[in-house]
């Protein structure tokens, strides 16, 4: 977590602590599964190429599997792998009964058609919740299957901080398939942790600041460093910062530091609750990925 002024500490939503709590629950469930079934949830992570950031993400997912008692496989394909090679790996993982979750790390090299790969993953093993069937179920309000990791992590942050979106005006900044759209779908779903009135903003939105000023809850996911300023937020709003941006900082040890999409020092004085970057939404994504893998395992056992 970045250094935070003492007066803002009480407002912080500590994603690192909440993710650790969810991972303790994940580990406990995995232990029960081991006893009941003599088996473990299995996650396969496929990496195509040698993008350094992707390598870090893949390693941290595999490490988390080991910590929780999962079975995991890491499959690395070369930078020049063909579409057919990736599809063949996905096909064999689809048929592998020890694997309950498959994820192909994004972004793949340019010769790979990412959507075609996603479409080839068995929807029951689609732990990223990117397959059209799972996206469709989400929009239909069926939350019984796979759930989108980062947006579901945001919902968990709200729930475990005692914040209900019901009847609130929630403004989602960003309409990507990974964050913005599924975030909006979860917030507008019916029932617990949902029932919000949702506005989605994007790069063509007019009068964006007017819209954010009317928000009770703002979810910022646009990938622009410190985009949301203090004068764009009303007093008492809850602000969730999904953004992860690397900016140059000669005073930092690596010459760079991470900032979110929210100008924390300006927004924190007005917000009632706020997430930091890092240490907010970031750690939740892997925790929810692991949780989806457990859900996929349980669904597979029910089918047997
Ligand atoms: P994308 O680049 O896919 O989408 C960005 C969205 O923001 C688009 O809908 C775009 O609009 C909108 N946007 C861009 N500029 C503006 C602007 N000036 N005003 C209003 N809207 C704008 O990003 P992602 O959704 O994948 O990621 C968003 C951020 O979240 C990134 O910083 C990313 O690193 C982070 N992230 C964090 C995760 C985590 O685990 N914490 C997981 C995933 C992402 P349009 O559609 O019109 O182009």
Coordinates of C-alpha atoms and ligand atoms in Angstrom, one line a residue:
X1 CA 0.0 0.0 0.0
X2 CA 1.3 3.5 -0.7
X3 CA 2.0 5.9 2.2
X4 CA -1.4 7.2 3.2
X5 CA -2.0 10.3 5.3
X6 CA -3.2 9.4 8.9
X7 CA -6.5 11.3 8.5
X8 CA -7.5 9.0 5.5
X9 CA -6.7 5.7 7.1
X10 CA -10.2 5.1 8.5
X11 CA -11.6 5.6 5.0
X12 CA -9.5 3.1 3.4
X13 CA -10.9 -0.1 2.0
X14 CA -8.0 -2.5 2.5
X15 CA -8.0 -4.9 -0.5
X16 CA -4.9 -6.7 0.6
X17 CA -6.6 -7.6 3.9
X18 CA -9.9 -8.6 2.3
X19 CA -8.2 -10.7 -0.3
X20 CA -6.2 -12.4 2.4
X21 CA -9.5 -13.2 4.2
X22 CA -11.0 -14.6 1.0
X23 CA -7.9 -16.7 0.4
X24 CA -8.1 -18.1 3.9
X25 CA -11.7 -19.1 3.0
X26 CA -10.5 -20.5 -0.3
X27 CA -7.8 -22.6 1.5
X28 CA -10.3 -23.9 4.0
X29 CA -12.7 -24.9 1.3
X30 CA -9.9 -26.7 -0.5
X31 CA -9.1 -28.6 2.6
X32 CA -12.7 -29.7 2.9
X33 CA -12.6 -30.7 -0.8
X34 CA -9.5 -32.8 -0.2
X35 CA -11.2 -34.6 2.6
X36 CA -14.5 -35.2 0.8
X37 CA -13.2 -36.1 -2.6
X38 CA -9.5 -36.9 -2.2
X39 CA -9.0 -34.4 -5.0
X40 CA -8.0 -30.7 -5.5
X41 CA -9.3 -27.9 -7.6
X42 CA -7.1 -27.8 -10.7
X43 CA -6.1 -24.6 -12.6
X44 CA -4.2 -24.5 -15.9
X45 CA -2.5 -21.3 -16.8
X46 CA -1.4 -20.9 -20.5
X47 CA 1.1 -18.3 -21.4
X48 CA 1.9 -17.7 -25.0
X49 CA 5.1 -15.7 -25.6
X50 CA 7.4 -13.9 -23.2
X51 CA 5.7 -10.7 -22.2
X52 CA 7.4 -9.8 -18.9
X53 CA 4.2 -8.5 -17.2
X54 CA 2.3 -11.6 -18.3
X55 CA 5.1 -13.8 -16.9
X56 CA 4.8 -12.1 -13.5
X57 CA 1.0 -12.5 -13.5
X58 CA 1.2 -16.2 -14.5
X59 CA 3.8 -16.9 -11.8
X60 CA 1.8 -15.3 -9.1
X61 CA -1.3 -17.3 -10.1
X62 CA 0.7 -20.6 -10.0
X63 CA 2.2 -19.6 -6.6
X64 CA -1.3 -18.8 -5.2
X65 CA -2.4 -22.3 -6.3
X66 CA 0.4 -23.9 -4.3
X67 CA -0.4 -21.8 -1.3
X68 CA -4.1 -22.8 -1.3
X69 CA -3.5 -26.5 -2.0
X70 CA -4.7 -26.5 -5.6
X71 CA -3.3 -28.7 -8.4
X72 CA -1.9 -26.4 -11.2
X73 CA -0.3 -26.7 -14.5
X74 CA 1.6 -23.9 -16.2
X75 CA 1.9 -24.3 -20.0
X76 CA 4.3 -22.0 -21.8
X77 CA 4.1 -21.7 -25.6
X78 CA 6.7 -19.8 -27.7
X79 CA 6.2 -16.3 -28.9
X80 CA 5.7 -17.7 -32.5
X81 CA 3.1 -20.3 -31.5
X82 CA 0.3 -20.8 -34.0
X83 CA -3.4 -20.5 -33.4
X84 CA -3.7 -24.3 -34.0
X85 CA -1.1 -25.0 -31.3
X86 CA -2.9 -22.9 -28.7
X87 CA -6.2 -24.4 -29.6
X88 CA -4.8 -27.9 -29.3
X89 CA -3.5 -27.1 -25.8
X90 CA -6.9 -25.7 -24.8
X91 CA -8.6 -28.8 -26.3
X92 CA -6.4 -31.2 -24.2
X93 CA -7.1 -29.1 -21.0
X94 CA -10.8 -29.2 -21.7
X95 CA -10.6 -33.0 -21.7
X96 CA -8.3 -33.2 -18.6
X97 CA -10.5 -34.2 -15.6
X98 CA -7.8 -32.9 -13.2
X99 CA -8.2 -29.4 -14.6
X100 CA -11.3 -27.4 -13.5
X101 CA -10.2 -24.0 -14.6
X102 CA -8.4 -22.8 -17.7
X103 CA -7.0 -19.4 -18.3
X104 CA -5.0 -18.1 -21.3
X105 CA -3.0 -15.1 -20.1
X106 CA -3.9 -11.9 -22.0
X107 CA -2.6 -10.4 -24.2
X108 CA -1.3 -13.1 -26.5
X109 CA 1.0 -12.3 -29.4
X110 CA -0.7 -10.6 -32.4
X111 CA -0.9 -13.7 -34.6
X112 CA -3.3 -15.3 -32.0
X113 CA -7.0 -14.6 -32.3
X114 CA -7.8 -14.2 -28.6
X115 CA -11.6 -14.3 -28.8
X116 CA -11.4 -17.6 -30.8
X117 CA -9.2 -19.1 -28.1
X118 CA -11.7 -17.9 -25.4
X119 CA -14.6 -19.4 -27.4
X120 CA -12.8 -22.7 -27.5
X121 CA -12.5 -23.0 -23.7
X122 CA -15.1 -25.3 -22.1
X123 CA -17.5 -22.7 -20.5
X124 CA -17.5 -24.8 -17.3
X125 CA -13.7 -24.3 -17.1
X126 CA -13.8 -20.6 -18.1
X127 CA -12.6 -19.2 -14.7
X128 CA -12.0 -15.7 -16.2
X129 CA -15.7 -15.6 -17.2
X130 CA -14.8 -14.4 -20.7
X131 CA -16.7 -17.0 -22.7
X132 CA -19.8 -15.6 -24.4
X133 CA -22.0 -18.2 -22.6
X134 CA -20.8 -17.0 -19.2
X135 CA -21.0 -13.4 -20.2
X136 CA -24.6 -14.0 -21.4
X137 CA -25.5 -15.7 -18.1
X138 CA -24.1 -12.8 -16.2
X139 CA -26.3 -10.4 -18.2
X140 CA -29.3 -12.6 -17.6
X141 CA -28.7 -12.2 -13.9
X142 CA -27.7 -15.8 -13.4
X143 CA -24.8 -15.6 -10.9
X144 CA -24.7 -19.3 -10.2
X145 CA -21.7 -20.0 -12.5
X146 CA -18.4 -18.3 -13.3
X147 CA -18.1 -14.7 -12.1
X148 CA -15.9 -12.0 -13.6
X149 CA -12.8 -11.9 -11.4
X150 CA -12.0 -8.1 -11.1
X151 CA -15.7 -6.9 -11.0
X152 CA -16.7 -9.7 -8.5
X153 CA -13.7 -8.6 -6.4
X154 CA -15.1 -5.1 -6.4
X155 CA -18.5 -6.4 -5.2
X156 CA -16.7 -8.3 -2.4
X157 CA -14.8 -5.2 -1.4
X158 CA -18.1 -3.3 -1.1
X159 CA -19.9 -6.2 0.7
X160 CA -17.1 -6.8 3.2
X161 CA -16.9 -3.1 4.0
X162 CA -20.6 -2.9 4.7
X163 CA -21.5 -0.9 1.6
X164 CA -24.7 -1.9 -0.2
X165 CA -25.2 -0.6 -3.8
X166 CA -29.0 -1.1 -3.5
X167 CA -30.8 2.0 -4.8
X168 CA -27.5 3.9 -5.1
X169 CA -26.3 5.7 -8.2
X170 CA -23.2 3.8 -9.3
X171 CA -21.1 5.3 -12.0
X172 CA -18.7 2.9 -13.8
X173 CA -15.9 4.7 -15.7
X174 CA -14.9 2.4 -18.6
X175 CA -16.8 -0.1 -20.8
X176 CA -14.2 -2.8 -21.4
X177 CA -15.2 -6.4 -21.6
X178 CA -12.9 -7.3 -18.7
X179 CA -14.0 -4.6 -16.2
X180 CA -16.5 -2.0 -17.2
X181 CA -19.3 -4.0 -18.8
X182 CA -19.3 -6.9 -16.3
X183 CA -19.0 -4.4 -13.5
X184 CA -22.1 -2.7 -14.7
X185 CA -23.9 -6.0 -15.1
X186 CA -23.2 -7.1 -11.5
X187 CA -24.2 -3.8 -10.1
X188 CA -27.5 -3.7 -12.0
X189 CA -28.3 -7.4 -11.2
X190 CA -31.2 -8.1 -8.8
X191 CA -30.6 -9.0 -5.2
X192 CA -27.9 -8.8 -2.6
X193 CA -24.8 -6.7 -3.4
X194 CA -26.6 -5.3 -6.5
X195 CA -29.8 -3.4 -7.3
X196 CA -27.9 -0.2 -8.1
X197 CA -28.9 2.4 -10.7
X198 CA -25.9 2.3 -13.0
X199 CA -24.4 4.8 -15.5
X200 CA -21.5 3.7 -17.6
X201 CA -19.1 6.3 -19.0
X202 CA -16.5 6.0 -21.7
X203 CA -14.3 8.1 -23.9
X204 CA -17.3 9.5 -25.9
X205 CA -19.3 10.5 -22.8
X206 CA -20.3 14.2 -22.6
X207 CA -20.3 16.1 -19.3
X208 CA -18.5 13.2 -17.5
X209 CA -17.7 15.3 -14.4
X210 CA -21.4 16.2 -14.0
X211 CA -22.2 12.5 -14.0
X212 CA -19.5 11.5 -11.6
X213 CA -20.5 14.3 -9.3
X214 CA -24.0 12.7 -9.0
X215 CA -22.5 9.3 -8.1
X216 CA -22.9 7.6 -4.7
X217 CA -20.4 5.0 -5.8
X218 CA -17.7 5.5 -8.5
X219 CA -15.8 2.6 -10.0
X220 CA -12.9 3.9 -12.0
X221 CA -11.5 1.6 -14.7
X222 CA -10.2 3.5 -17.6
X223 CA -6.4 3.2 -17.4
X224 CA -5.6 6.9 -17.2
X225 CA -3.4 7.9 -14.3
X226 CA -5.2 10.0 -11.7
X227 CA -8.0 10.9 -14.1
X228 CA -10.7 11.3 -11.4
X229 CA -10.0 14.6 -9.6
X230 CA -11.4 16.0 -6.4
X231 CA -13.8 18.3 -8.1
X232 CA -15.5 15.4 -9.9
X233 CA -16.6 13.7 -6.8
X234 CA -19.4 14.6 -4.3
X235 CA -19.0 14.6 -0.6
X236 CA -19.5 11.1 0.9
X237 CA -19.1 9.1 -2.3
X238 CA -17.5 5.6 -2.2
X239 CA -14.6 5.5 -4.7
X240 CA -13.2 2.2 -6.0
X241 CA -10.1 2.5 -8.1
X242 CA -9.5 -0.4 -10.5
X243 CA -6.7 1.4 -12.5
X244 CA -3.2 0.2 -12.5
X245 CA -0.8 2.7 -14.2
X246 CA 2.9 2.8 -14.1
X247 CA 4.3 6.4 -14.0
X248 CA 7.8 7.7 -14.0
X249 CA 9.1 8.7 -10.6
X250 CA 12.9 9.4 -10.4
X251 CA 12.7 9.3 -6.6
X252 CA 11.3 5.8 -6.5
X253 CA 13.7 2.8 -6.3
X254 CA 12.8 1.5 -9.8
X255 CA 12.3 4.9 -11.3
X256 CA 8.6 4.3 -11.5
X257 CA 5.6 3.8 -9.3
X258 CA 2.0 2.6 -9.6
X259 CA -0.9 4.9 -9.5
X260 CA -4.6 4.3 -10.0
X261 CA -7.2 6.2 -12.1
X262 CA -8.1 8.3 -9.1
X263 CA -6.1 11.3 -7.8
X264 CA -6.1 9.8 -4.3
X265 CA -4.9 12.9 -2.3
X266 CA -7.7 15.1 -3.9
X267 CA -10.5 12.5 -3.8
X268 CA -9.8 11.0 -0.3
X269 CA -10.9 14.1 1.6
X270 CA -14.3 14.0 0.0
X271 CA -14.9 10.3 -0.2
X272 CA -16.5 8.3 2.6
X273 CA -14.6 5.2 1.6
X274 CA -11.8 4.7 -1.0
X275 CA -9.5 2.0 -2.2
X276 CA -5.7 2.6 -2.5
X277 CA -3.5 1.7 -5.4
X278 CA -1.7 -0.6 -4.9
X279 CA -3.4 -2.7 -2.2
X280 CA -7.0 -2.1 -3.3
X281 CA -8.7 -4.0 -6.2
X282 CA -5.4 -5.6 -7.4
X283 CA -5.1 -8.4 -4.8
X284 CA -8.8 -9.2 -5.2
X285 CA -8.6 -10.4 -8.8
X286 CA -6.4 -13.5 -8.0
X287 CA -8.5 -14.3 -4.9
X288 CA -11.7 -14.3 -7.0
X289 CA -10.0 -16.4 -9.8
X290 CA -9.1 -19.0 -7.1
X291 CA -12.7 -18.8 -5.9
X292 CA -14.1 -19.4 -9.4
X293 CA -11.8 -22.5 -9.7
X294 CA -13.3 -23.9 -6.5
X295 CA -16.8 -23.1 -7.9
X296 CA -15.9 -24.9 -11.2
X297 CA -14.6 -27.9 -9.2
X298 CA -17.9 -28.1 -7.2
X299 CA -20.0 -27.8 -10.4
X300 CA -17.9 -30.6 -12.0
X301 CA -18.5 -32.9 -9.0
X302 CA -22.3 -32.2 -9.1
X303 CA -22.3 -33.3 -12.8
X304 CA -20.7 -36.7 -12.0
Ligands
LIG1 P1 -9.4 -0.8 -21.5 O1 -8.3 0.1 -22.1 O2 -9.8 -2.0 -22.2 O3 -10.7 0.1 -21.4 C1 -10.6 1.5 -21.0 C2 -12.0 2.1 -20.9 O4 -11.9 3.4 -20.5 C3 -12.7 2.1 -22.3 O5 -14.0 1.8 -22.2 C4 -12.5 3.6 -22.7 O6 -13.5 4.1 -23.5 C5 -12.5 4.3 -21.4 N1 -11.8 5.5 -21.4 C6 -10.5 5.7 -21.8 N2 -10.2 7.1 -21.7 C7 -11.3 7.7 -21.2 C8 -11.6 9.0 -20.9 N3 -10.6 10.0 -21.0 N4 -12.8 9.3 -20.4 C9 -13.7 8.3 -20.3 N5 -13.5 7.0 -20.5 C10 -12.3 6.7 -21.0 O7 -9.0 -1.0 -20.0 P2 -9.4 -2.1 -18.9 O8 -10.8 -2.1 -18.6 O9 -8.8 -3.4 -19.3 O10 -8.5 -1.6 -17.7 C11 -8.8 -0.4 -17.1 C12 -7.8 -0.1 -16.0 O11 -8.0 -1.1 -15.0 C13 -6.3 -0.2 -16.4 O12 -5.6 0.7 -15.6 C14 -6.0 -1.7 -16.1 O13 -4.6 -1.8 -15.8 C15 -6.8 -1.9 -14.8 N6 -7.1 -3.2 -14.5 C16 -6.9 -3.7 -13.2 C17 -7.2 -5.0 -12.9 C18 -7.0 -5.4 -11.5 O14 -6.8 -6.5 -11.2 N7 -7.0 -4.4 -10.5 C19 -7.7 -5.9 -13.8 C20 -8.0 -5.4 -15.1 C21 -7.7 -4.1 -15.5 P3 -13.8 3.6 -25.0 O15 -14.5 2.3 -24.8 O16 -14.7 4.7 -25.6 O17 -12.5 3.5 -25.7

